């Protein structure tokens, strides 16, 4: 009887340790062919729940905005604590100039989570209203948005090219929690990490780089 309860105690202790170990430390399984390193969490049995990512049914790893719009994760760099997500596509309708996240007004990060938009992103805004001319953004005729439009929207998304466009570097003077699109501002955008203006626009590194704070 004594032995039995001793065995029981050892077993339950082992289970407790195992459970603790899984929830606090283990990396999640791969999603498709992407590794999901700690602290990222694709479900509540692994990783740290402040660092949620979603593995959708097609095996695509996604990051979700505060509004729940999913952006494909392109890469994760543990050493620099940065991940790159795919900018939203332009809606394929020649009479519209919108990104697919337009209904959630672009990308907004939940400020209670440990993520922000890094300072290496150049945001390219399309179909902007004249109000933007009074902003510090670069909306000149040699703005990088023109380079993008000429090279990347050749023969398509013509509605995006008719009005003003602008670009800006998402530096520390800007909010690091959103990239906004809306009627009366600009209605579509893309983003380039560490832009090399001298390179042709089809060689730019399209992505939105996010930075995360390590778990404490
Ligand atoms: C706008 O961007 C272009 C391309 O980077 C640059 O040559 C130009 O000097 C910028 N204009 C202003 C007003 O900052
Ligand atoms: C461009 O933006 C304006 C408002 O800022 C909007 O009314 C218009 O529908 C947009 N154009 C297209 C083609 O989506
Ligand atoms: C973003 O988060 C990182 C890591 O916590 C921090 O070092 C950095 O200052 C933040 N950047 C901005 C622009 O808020």
CSV table of C-alpha atoms and ligand atoms in Angstrom, one decimal, residues 95-97 127 159 163 183-184 187, ligand 2:
chain,number,residue,atom,x,y,z
A,95,UNK,CA,-11.3,49.5,-61.0
A,96,UNK,CA,-10.1,49.3,-57.4
A,97,UNK,CA,-6.9,50.2,-55.6
A,127,UNK,CA,-3.8,56.0,-54.4
A,159,UNK,CA,-6.5,52.4,-60.8
A,163,UNK,CA,-3.5,59.5,-58.2
A,183,UNK,CA,-10.5,56.4,-47.9
A,184,UNK,CA,-9.3,60.0,-47.6
A,187,UNK,CA,-6.0,53.0,-50.1
B,2,LIG,C1,-8.7,56.1,-54.3
B,2,LIG,O1,-9.0,56.7,-53.0
B,2,LIG,C2,-10.2,57.4,-53.0
B,2,LIG,C3,-10.4,58.1,-51.6
B,2,LIG,O2,-9.2,58.4,-51.0
B,2,LIG,C4,-11.3,56.4,-53.1
B,2,LIG,O3,-12.6,57.1,-53.1
B,2,LIG,C5,-11.2,55.7,-54.5
B,2,LIG,O4,-12.2,54.7,-54.6
B,2,LIG,C6,-9.8,55.1,-54.6
B,2,LIG,N1,-9.6,54.6,-55.9
B,2,LIG,C7,-9.7,53.3,-56.2
B,2,LIG,C8,-9.5,53.0,-57.7
B,2,LIG,O5,-9.9,52.4,-55.4
